[in-house]
Amino acid sequence: MAALLKVENLRIELTTRDGIAPVIDDLSLELNAGETLSFVGESGCGKSMTALAIMGLLPDKVGRVASGTIMFDGEDLAKASDARLREIRGNDISMIFQEPMTSLNPVYTIGEQIAEVLRRHQNMDQAAARSRALELLDAVRIPNPKSRVDDYPHQMSGGQRQRVMIAIALACEPKILIADEPTTALDVTVQAQIFDLLRDLGKETGTAIILITHDMGAVAEMAERMIVMYAGRKAEEGPVDQIIEHPRHPYTKGLISCVPHLVAQLSDDRPELTEVRGIVPSLMDFGRDECLFSSRCERADDKCRSSRPTEMKFKNDQHSACWQAKEL
Amino acid sequence: MVILTTILQRIFYAVMLLIAVLVLNFSMLHLAPGDIADTIAQASGGADADVMEQIRRDYGLDQPFFVQLGQYIGKVLSFDLGHSFFYNQPVTTLILEKVPATLLLVITAQIFALVVGVLLGVFSARNPNGMLSHFVTFVALLGYAAPVFWTGILLLIAFSLNIQLFPSGGMIDVTVEGGFFAQTWDLLKHMVLPVVTLSTIFLALYSRLCRASMMEVLGTDYIRTAKAKGLSENEIIYKHALKNSLSPVVTLAGIQFSAVISGAVLVEAVFSWPGLGSLALQSIIARDTPTILGILFFSALVVIVGNLITDMILRMIDPRVGSKG
């Protein structure tokens, strides 16, 4: 089966005060219909940039796709016109964001904000869009939708607002839903509910989900495949259970040992919770021909510091961009 | 229901405020040096002690201060603003005669400043480093720095004297004949220069504020959401962004409303516009206390009503205003 979304050799450049920085450098990935793929990595590693590039929403005049293709349904989104991208956004590919408190427009009712996207893409009239909005509110498990549809965002809690965002995103039954840290701003009990909701609705509608997060626990629960990103490059890719079982990249290993409940017992192998020491290299160093993780890696040798690792493929469909992947 | 009680509450506060204004106005004029009886006597060509006494009794000037104050407030509350010495007419009649002209000028100027200011602000926010944006900044600076009467006189020289586009003063031309249409056209021609003069400074203020608030709104998360929905740029700007960026502009417009009214006094003087401003100027020169008090009272009333309206508009724009939580 052909992939629904196929990103190849994507390079995104950001114009900063100090010059041009490649925030995404030679990234390739595939997303199949209906699957959940997770992007993992710490802040600034390029997870959100990749998502924004797919949406065609890179910040104006600052970010641009320098090379590579983003193939969706036989169409290269990196070269699509603004008008065409507007047709796709919210309809075929939609996105929910990290901040439910500020992501809804405070001066329009939530019903209107849901109905708007239906009118835009599905040619629904006022009445049809409104009744569909009611159904959607019900689908995202907001109790008593009839009495909430005319509420304004400030009358709802953070969790409810994120549900409304999900309703907006799923209104046109998109093929891809990008969820950019959808629960980071919510408290833990609500996080679990939102993840349940995303998983159930994704299954019902057959929507493929790209889940961007730095929470390895959420990845383990939600996703089938994951891509670990570091400093704008892909560090590791593969099935979630395989990677958690046996990470083939020192950075993935470090991330996993930061999470308390992924490994049930603390063993000799992993006596205590750890951190990934050091800091991410600065944006201006992103283009260098070396393993960008080498400055923080205990195993780094001269080869790591002098040439960029090529991707190594394993039998179980795990890929790792580490010179020592085999030994790990 | 909540809205209704809020409105009633606001109106109650407004009446209290008006009474405070009355007390303050009356006290201040009472404190000012000079005897009103003298002025009246002088106007009628001088008087002896008996006549002075007569005048004092007639106008209640022989009463203690607080009695006079009480009588004054009582009269005002029954819509009697007193009798003008100078015009020999009831003040209420005088004011009501002049009010339409002033309100026409003030409201048109305010609306003109708001509409044009907001549009300029929006255009320049869409392209903050473009030519238009720099032009708006320049015009705003100029408009803000130039005194109203100076702008007025310059416009008069330019568009009435040199290029004879508009009449130089007054509100209507009595020689114009014809129906309603011709007269309205004549009125509009008379209005152009005064309205432009009066609104320049406020237009400058509103456009700068709108530009800033629009730029801020365009960077918010919900605008990103609107883009992610695939809405067109016009929908994003005029539906999602504009309504949010209007709040500060409307708030400022409400605060500035009193400034527009005081600006009108100057503009009316420059363009001999037959409104309250001209009346105020003449009655101050003539020391016509009841008229001055009446105009002050009426201006306060207009400002308070203006603030009330601002408040209601803000509630309409932003549902968060006035809601708890």
XYZ file of C-alpha atoms in Angstrom:
653
model
C 0.000 0.000 0.000
C 1.275 3.418 -0.868
C 1.873 5.756 2.002
C -0.726 8.479 2.635
C 1.931 11.047 3.324
C 5.490 10.732 2.178
C 8.088 13.280 3.191
C 11.404 12.984 1.409
C 14.693 14.733 2.117
C 12.885 17.664 3.672
C 15.022 20.640 4.562
C 13.515 23.621 6.328
C 15.537 26.769 6.745
C 14.878 29.418 9.299
C 16.199 32.931 8.846
C 17.603 34.090 12.169
C 19.512 37.186 13.172
C 22.767 35.255 12.827
C 22.010 33.785 9.432
C 20.171 30.867 7.910
C 19.788 27.747 10.036
C 18.562 24.365 8.802
C 16.029 23.526 11.528
C 15.060 20.382 9.636
C 17.863 18.691 7.789
C 17.270 15.843 5.351
C 14.197 14.353 7.003
C 12.250 11.539 5.355
C 9.200 9.804 6.716
C 6.086 7.953 5.726
C 2.653 7.956 7.247
C 0.187 5.204 6.379
C -3.580 5.642 6.353
C -5.170 5.154 9.745
C -1.980 4.692 11.734
C -0.704 6.748 14.640
C 2.814 8.001 14.251
C 4.554 9.869 16.994
C 7.262 12.516 16.771
C 9.358 12.533 19.918
C 12.151 14.802 21.015
C 12.948 17.718 23.255
C 11.962 21.334 22.644
C 13.488 22.849 19.558
C 14.241 19.561 17.804
C 11.976 20.435 14.881
C 8.864 18.367 15.632
C 6.500 21.323 15.360
C 8.376 22.765 12.374
C 7.810 19.543 10.460
C 4.117 19.669 11.324
C 3.816 23.306 10.282
C 5.598 22.529 7.015
C 3.079 19.778 6.255
C 0.263 22.248 6.992
C 1.917 24.948 4.903
C 1.957 27.180 7.960
C 5.656 27.896 8.387
C 6.101 31.412 9.804
C 5.976 33.962 6.967
C 9.302 35.297 5.727
C 11.148 33.442 8.491
C 10.788 29.778 7.646
C 10.712 28.065 4.275
C 11.011 24.631 2.749
C 14.430 24.802 1.113
C 14.351 21.417 -0.563
C 12.609 18.069 -0.466
C 9.048 16.996 -1.112
C 5.932 16.498 0.982
C 3.787 14.148 -1.089
C 0.149 13.879 -0.059
C -2.303 12.049 -2.320
C 0.035 12.442 -5.283
C 0.476 16.163 -4.697
C 3.602 17.938 -3.459
C 2.475 20.186 -0.626
C 5.839 21.939 -0.542
C 5.063 23.376 -3.976
C 1.283 23.763 -3.698
C -0.248 27.231 -4.055
C -1.609 29.089 -1.037
C -5.144 28.671 -2.324
C -4.723 24.918 -2.730
C -3.198 24.634 0.745
C -6.177 26.492 2.185
C -8.459 23.913 0.599
C -6.477 21.090 2.181
C -6.047 22.646 5.604
C -8.888 21.866 7.974
C -10.363 19.519 5.396
C -7.842 16.798 4.497
C -5.192 17.652 7.035
C -6.032 19.374 10.277
C -4.166 20.264 13.390
C -4.715 20.779 17.090
C -2.360 22.751 19.223
C -0.679 22.792 22.566
C -2.570 25.678 24.120
C -6.309 25.015 24.342
C -6.753 28.069 26.557
C -5.742 30.469 23.798
C -6.374 28.503 20.624
C -10.055 29.365 20.357
C -11.217 32.817 19.330
C -12.609 34.462 22.495
C -15.267 36.531 20.712
C -17.123 33.791 18.836
C -19.199 30.957 20.252
C -17.736 27.480 20.065
C -20.683 26.411 17.905
C -19.803 29.080 15.364
C -16.122 28.113 15.418
C -17.002 24.502 14.637
C -19.664 25.383 12.069
C -17.298 27.757 10.277
C -14.954 25.022 9.134
C -17.918 22.964 7.889
C -19.274 25.879 5.899
C -15.812 26.514 4.488
C -15.049 22.989 3.311
C -18.295 21.029 3.137
C -20.521 23.696 1.572
C -22.993 23.312 4.403
C -25.550 26.017 5.082
C -25.942 27.702 8.457
C -28.500 25.228 9.806
C -26.793 22.051 8.610
C -23.443 23.194 9.954
C -24.981 23.966 13.309
C -26.644 20.611 13.705
C -23.421 18.883 12.627
C -21.574 20.993 15.224
C -23.952 19.641 17.870
C -23.195 16.071 16.786
C -19.483 16.781 16.918
C -19.715 18.237 20.421
C -21.473 15.066 21.431
C -18.784 12.984 19.725
C -16.016 14.691 21.672
C -17.996 13.872 24.833
C -19.050 17.308 25.922
C -22.090 16.723 28.126
C -25.330 18.396 27.063
C -24.095 19.872 23.767
C -27.339 21.766 23.135
C -26.730 24.015 26.114
C -23.007 24.438 25.413
C -23.033 25.156 21.697
C -23.661 28.866 22.241
C -21.085 29.182 24.992
C -17.991 31.260 24.530
C -14.547 29.728 25.099
C -14.073 31.563 28.408
C -17.028 29.652 29.830
C -15.238 26.315 29.379
C -12.341 24.552 31.077
C -9.045 23.763 29.396
C -9.995 20.135 28.795
C -13.340 21.125 27.284
C -11.687 23.660 25.034
C -9.274 21.019 23.767
C -12.287 18.817 23.051
C -13.764 21.660 21.027
C -10.453 21.967 19.148
C -10.632 18.244 18.416
C -14.208 18.664 17.191
C -13.062 21.437 14.838
C -10.128 19.368 13.615
C -12.207 16.260 12.964
C -15.267 18.097 11.598
C -14.432 17.384 7.966
C -13.166 13.868 8.678
C -9.614 14.609 7.612
C -7.197 11.956 6.440
C -4.490 13.261 8.731
C -4.748 14.868 12.152
C -1.654 16.496 13.539
C -1.778 16.824 17.322
C 0.999 19.098 18.527
C 1.460 18.354 22.229
C -2.309 18.294 22.735
C -2.195 17.616 26.465
C 0.880 19.459 27.672
C -1.186 22.296 29.129
C -3.754 20.020 30.773
C -3.712 18.244 34.101
C -2.948 14.551 34.255
C -6.454 13.100 34.590
C -7.675 15.196 31.695
C -4.632 14.177 29.617
C -5.680 10.537 29.755
C -9.235 11.436 28.693
C -8.011 13.466 25.740
C -5.731 10.648 24.596
C -8.595 8.144 24.880
C -10.774 10.455 22.858
C -8.148 10.958 20.152
C -7.519 7.235 19.887
C -11.206 6.303 19.705
C -12.141 9.016 17.229
C -9.073 8.264 15.123
C -10.169 4.626 14.881
C -13.780 5.528 14.103
C -12.972 7.913 11.300
C -9.871 6.088 10.044
C -7.861 9.260 10.470
C -4.103 8.905 10.608
C -2.668 10.781 13.567
C 0.689 12.443 13.908
C 1.194 12.893 17.631
C 3.895 15.338 18.566
C 5.032 15.025 22.127
C 7.981 14.786 24.443
C 6.079 12.443 26.720
C 7.338 8.895 26.100
C 4.521 7.543 28.249
C 1.915 8.983 25.894
C 3.772 7.559 22.905
C 3.767 4.087 24.412
C -0.006 4.292 24.954
C -1.036 5.959 21.735
C 1.239 5.277 18.818
C 2.171 2.317 16.649
C 5.282 3.850 15.181
C 7.535 6.620 16.386
C 10.212 8.920 15.082
C 12.742 10.235 17.547
C 14.103 13.578 16.456
C 17.172 15.382 17.631
C 18.385 18.803 16.510
C 16.368 18.778 13.307
C 17.410 15.292 12.238
C 15.851 11.895 12.594
C 17.674 9.922 15.285
C 15.611 6.769 15.251
C 12.444 5.419 13.696
C 10.472 2.237 14.151
C 7.622 0.415 15.888
C 7.034 1.854 19.358
C 7.246 -1.418 21.279
C 10.480 -2.409 19.519
C 12.127 0.905 20.238
C 11.137 0.960 23.875
C 12.272 -2.633 24.197
C 15.586 -2.056 22.486
C 16.537 1.499 21.535
C 19.200 1.672 18.862
C 20.239 5.239 19.468
C 21.877 6.616 22.624
C 19.499 9.595 22.596
C 16.407 7.372 22.509
C 17.916 5.369 25.332
C 18.389 8.530 27.353
C 14.792 9.650 26.708
C 13.386 6.305 27.784
C 15.334 6.232 31.025
C 13.806 9.617 31.903
C 10.355 8.033 32.198
C 9.633 6.260 35.471
C 6.886 3.813 34.511
C 8.031 2.523 31.112
C 10.251 -0.061 32.700
C 8.374 -1.595 35.604
C 11.311 -2.314 37.851
C 14.510 -0.480 38.344
C 17.204 -2.979 37.471
C 20.980 -3.149 37.624
C 20.909 -2.023 34.050
C 18.987 1.085 34.991
C 19.396 1.729 38.683
C 17.685 5.087 38.873
C 15.922 7.789 36.953
C 18.364 9.648 34.792
C 18.537 12.736 32.698
C 20.042 13.333 29.297
C 23.042 15.440 30.216
C 24.146 18.515 28.342
C 22.233 20.799 26.007
C 21.163 20.806 22.377
C 23.695 22.482 20.062
C 22.806 25.990 18.925
C 20.753 26.475 15.760
C 23.775 27.746 13.863
C 25.570 24.417 14.363
C 22.682 22.347 12.965
C 24.199 22.000 9.494
C 27.544 20.518 10.581
C 28.791 17.244 9.203
C 28.868 15.309 12.462
C 26.532 13.499 14.798
C 24.864 16.435 16.539
C 24.312 14.304 19.625
C 28.036 13.557 19.952
C 28.620 16.404 22.413
C 26.244 14.715 24.870
C 26.970 11.094 24.057
C 29.162 8.930 26.276
C 30.047 6.623 23.410
C 31.050 9.339 20.950
C 34.354 8.808 19.136
C 36.240 10.641 16.412
C 34.040 9.268 13.661
C 30.906 10.637 15.392
C 32.535 14.060 15.600
C 33.671 14.163 12.001
C 30.866 12.784 9.859
C 27.111 12.631 9.961
C 25.822 9.093 10.648
C 23.951 7.402 7.823
C 20.677 5.693 8.547
C 21.010 2.023 9.436
C 18.070 -0.282 8.864
C 17.297 -3.303 11.050
C 15.185 -6.349 10.290
C 12.381 -5.324 12.616
C 11.877 -2.101 10.650
C 13.851 -0.062 13.137
C 16.088 2.657 11.656
C 18.837 4.398 13.555
C 21.125 7.247 12.652
C 24.012 6.224 14.860
C 27.424 4.921 13.836
C 27.298 2.426 16.669
C 23.694 1.305 16.282
C 24.702 -2.315 15.860
C 26.609 -2.446 19.116
C 23.776 -0.848 21.089
C -31.663 39.878 32.746
C -28.071 40.318 33.877
C -27.568 42.805 31.061
C -30.683 44.724 32.108
C -29.645 45.041 35.756
C -26.183 46.132 34.650
C -27.693 48.819 32.458
C -29.950 50.028 35.281
C -26.986 50.059 37.628
C -24.969 52.063 35.112
C -27.778 54.574 34.683
C -28.051 54.995 38.450
C -24.297 55.684 38.683
C -24.611 58.100 35.765
C -27.310 60.132 37.548
C -25.222 60.246 40.736
C -22.244 61.421 38.695
C -24.336 64.120 37.039
C -25.445 65.477 40.405
C -21.805 65.557 41.527
C -20.938 67.483 38.367
C -23.767 69.943 39.094
C -22.533 70.607 42.626
C -18.973 71.049 41.461
C -19.851 73.366 38.571
C -22.093 75.523 40.696
C -19.560 75.761 43.532
C -16.743 76.693 41.217
C -18.645 79.472 39.528
C -19.801 80.683 42.919
C -16.203 80.799 44.145
C -15.080 82.777 41.130
C -14.608 86.498 41.880
C -17.234 88.982 40.749
C -20.892 89.555 41.476
C -23.466 88.297 39.036
C -25.819 91.112 40.057
C -23.146 93.591 38.959
C -22.922 91.974 35.550
C -26.664 92.041 35.103
C -26.862 95.617 36.232
C -24.013 96.548 33.941
C -25.742 94.892 31.012
C -28.811 96.984 31.598
C -26.747 100.172 31.730
C -26.135 100.569 35.473
C -28.382 100.616 38.549
C -28.679 102.142 42.031
C -28.634 100.228 45.322
C -32.404 99.591 45.302
C -32.387 98.076 41.848
C -29.371 95.946 42.790
C -31.298 94.678 45.773
C -34.237 93.966 43.475
C -32.044 92.008 41.056
C -30.541 89.987 43.920
C -34.021 89.115 45.205
C -35.357 88.257 41.737
C -32.545 85.878 40.966
C -32.334 84.430 44.490
C -28.804 85.758 44.899
C -29.501 86.994 48.434
C -30.033 83.451 49.676
C -27.288 81.463 51.511
C -25.010 79.359 49.256
C -26.500 75.993 50.144
C -30.053 77.196 49.593
C -29.053 78.476 46.153
C -27.313 75.182 45.383
C -30.346 73.181 46.498
C -32.671 75.323 44.404
C -30.384 75.008 41.400
C -30.187 71.203 41.574
C -33.927 70.974 42.102
C -34.539 73.095 39.039
C -32.096 71.184 36.869
C -33.690 67.878 37.833
C -36.975 69.245 36.541
C -35.186 70.151 33.288
C -35.073 73.882 34.015
C -31.565 75.185 33.515
C -32.418 78.790 34.455
C -32.730 81.983 32.492
C -29.980 83.559 30.445
C -29.282 87.209 31.362
C -27.518 87.812 28.113
C -29.878 86.252 25.608
C -32.959 86.826 27.747
C -34.190 83.321 26.966
C -34.519 80.114 28.979
C -31.153 78.308 28.903
C -32.832 75.019 27.999
C -34.266 76.570 24.850
C -30.894 78.093 23.962
C -29.051 74.821 24.369
C -31.598 72.657 22.601
C -31.432 75.062 19.680
C -27.654 74.588 19.364
C -27.373 70.923 20.311
C -28.216 69.318 16.941
C -25.415 71.191 15.159
C -22.820 70.202 17.737
C -23.948 66.591 17.982
C -23.913 66.344 14.208
C -20.341 67.600 14.123
C -19.103 65.580 17.084
C -20.710 62.277 16.136
C -19.770 62.514 12.467
C -16.171 63.357 13.376
C -15.985 60.502 15.877
C -17.417 57.960 13.439
C -15.196 59.244 10.621
C -12.120 59.025 12.845
C -13.045 55.509 13.982
C -13.828 54.080 10.559
C -10.874 55.611 8.728
C -8.532 55.088 11.693
C -9.421 51.417 11.986
C -9.116 50.822 8.245
C -5.713 52.523 8.093
C -4.634 50.559 11.163
C -5.700 47.254 9.636
C -4.037 47.969 6.289
C -0.780 48.946 7.870
C -0.810 46.005 10.288
C -1.044 43.591 7.366
C 2.220 44.887 6.058
C 3.966 46.608 8.982
C 7.054 47.583 6.986
C 5.296 48.686 3.819
C 4.947 52.156 2.391
C 1.364 52.536 3.603
C 2.377 51.641 7.138
C 5.089 54.304 7.175
C 2.658 56.794 5.660
C 0.107 56.080 8.396
C 2.779 56.551 11.045
C 3.729 59.882 9.491
C 0.141 61.116 9.201
C -0.560 59.974 12.743
C 2.407 61.926 14.068
C 1.394 64.996 12.127
C -2.242 64.734 13.170
C -1.282 64.271 16.771
C 1.149 67.153 16.862
C -0.931 69.757 15.037
C -3.314 71.891 17.130
C -6.935 71.697 16.008
C -7.386 75.397 15.224
C -4.148 75.428 13.213
C -5.244 72.456 11.108
C -8.597 74.153 10.641
C -7.134 77.442 9.457
C -4.719 75.679 7.101
C -7.532 73.633 5.596
C -9.583 76.810 5.210
C -6.774 78.532 3.348
C -6.157 75.509 1.167
C -9.641 74.271 0.292
C -11.821 77.299 0.727
C -9.638 80.238 -0.238
C -7.137 78.888 -2.778
C -9.068 75.970 -4.197
C -12.661 76.975 -3.720
C -14.037 73.544 -3.031
C -15.807 74.061 0.256
C -17.577 76.972 1.981
C -15.486 78.790 4.554
C -17.910 78.647 7.444
C -21.393 78.218 8.783
C -23.590 75.198 8.562
C -26.090 75.988 5.839
C -26.300 78.439 3.017
C -29.648 80.246 3.278
C -29.526 81.143 -0.396
C -29.611 77.498 -1.460
C -32.949 76.613 -2.899
C -34.411 73.345 -3.972
C -35.623 70.289 -2.185
C -34.312 68.101 0.574
C -31.563 66.719 -1.613
C -30.038 70.078 -2.495
C -30.116 71.181 1.132
C -28.505 67.969 2.359
C -25.790 68.343 -0.258
C -25.208 71.890 0.934
C -24.998 70.723 4.554
C -22.519 67.986 3.607
C -20.316 70.506 1.813
C -20.295 72.680 4.920
C -19.481 69.706 7.092
C -16.405 68.401 5.266
C -13.767 70.804 6.571
C -14.947 70.979 10.213
C -15.307 67.189 10.414
C -11.880 66.565 8.897
C -10.304 69.162 11.187
C -11.916 67.792 14.305
C -11.246 64.156 13.503
C -7.586 64.414 12.420
C -6.063 64.016 15.857
C -8.436 61.219 16.840
C -7.987 59.476 13.528
C -4.257 59.528 14.221
C -4.754 58.073 17.689
C -7.125 55.330 16.595
C -5.090 54.240 13.602
C -1.925 53.878 15.649
C -3.706 51.939 18.374
C -5.542 49.755 15.875
C -2.306 48.991 14.049
C -0.630 47.927 17.282
C -3.524 45.855 18.537
C -4.077 44.241 15.142
C -0.438 43.217 14.964
C -0.677 41.732 18.418
C -3.844 39.819 17.572
C -2.342 38.481 14.330
C 0.311 36.742 16.415
C -2.128 34.948 18.703
C -2.878 31.244 18.862
C -6.458 31.584 17.678
C -5.320 33.237 14.476
C -3.058 30.240 13.932
C -6.140 28.063 14.516
C -8.070 30.085 11.946
C -5.243 29.536 9.447
C -5.213 25.823 10.255
C -8.920 25.742 9.378
C -8.058 26.849 5.871
C -9.876 30.173 6.063
C -9.019 32.865 3.535
C -6.881 35.811 4.502
C -9.851 38.173 4.422
C -11.874 35.929 6.709
C -8.949 35.745 9.102
C -8.373 39.510 9.120
C -11.915 40.859 9.036
C -13.710 38.139 10.970
C -11.276 36.663 13.444
C -8.706 39.378 13.994
C -10.646 42.634 13.600
C -13.290 41.974 16.230
C -10.593 41.143 18.749
C -8.435 44.128 17.969
C -11.345 46.594 18.205
C -11.718 46.459 21.990
C -8.811 48.763 22.846
C -9.806 51.158 20.056
C -13.403 51.397 21.259
C -12.208 51.883 24.837
C -9.946 54.726 23.752
C -12.713 56.229 21.615
C -14.954 56.262 24.699
C -12.320 57.997 26.773
C -11.582 60.470 23.985
C -15.234 61.335 23.480
C -14.986 64.240 25.928
C -11.891 65.448 24.087
C -13.837 65.402 20.826
C -16.467 67.626 22.448
C -13.908 70.103 23.762
C -12.204 70.018 20.373
C -15.558 70.922 18.848
C -15.559 74.223 20.749
C -12.411 75.270 18.873
C -13.550 73.921 15.533
C -16.886 75.702 15.853
C -15.044 78.936 16.524
C -12.798 78.520 13.477
C -15.598 77.561 11.090
C -18.348 79.697 12.719
C -20.338 76.513 13.171
C -23.555 77.463 15.000
C -23.284 74.970 17.832
C -22.787 74.733 21.568
C -19.136 75.671 21.266
C -19.901 79.081 19.821
C -22.612 79.540 22.453
C -20.129 78.614 25.203
C -17.556 81.083 23.916
C -20.053 83.957 23.750
C -21.573 83.255 27.135
C -18.156 83.098 28.793
C -17.266 86.463 27.318
C -20.629 87.828 28.456
C -20.285 86.229 31.949
C -23.683 84.640 31.393
C -23.483 82.223 34.342
C -26.702 80.230 33.852
C -25.818 79.532 30.224
C -22.267 78.454 31.096
C -23.603 76.183 33.825
C -26.157 74.778 31.427
C -23.560 74.029 28.770
C -21.227 72.419 31.299
C -24.086 70.303 32.556
C -25.073 69.308 29.078
C -21.495 68.410 28.078
C -21.221 66.236 31.179
C -24.474 64.564 30.203
C -23.205 63.859 26.688
C -19.902 62.473 27.977
C -21.667 60.205 30.456
C -24.076 58.944 27.832
C -21.092 58.433 25.504
C -19.339 56.309 28.111
C -22.502 54.320 28.664
C -22.726 53.614 24.940
C -19.011 52.686 24.817
C -19.572 50.227 27.600
C -22.478 48.609 25.775
C -20.498 48.366 22.523
C -17.589 46.742 24.351
C -19.973 44.164 25.746
C -21.240 43.452 22.270
C -17.729 43.038 20.881
C -16.208 40.939 23.624
C -18.377 38.510 25.605
C -15.747 38.373 28.336
C -16.349 41.998 29.343
C -18.421 42.140 32.489
C -18.650 38.373 32.893
C -17.325 36.857 36.051
C -14.629 34.238 35.838
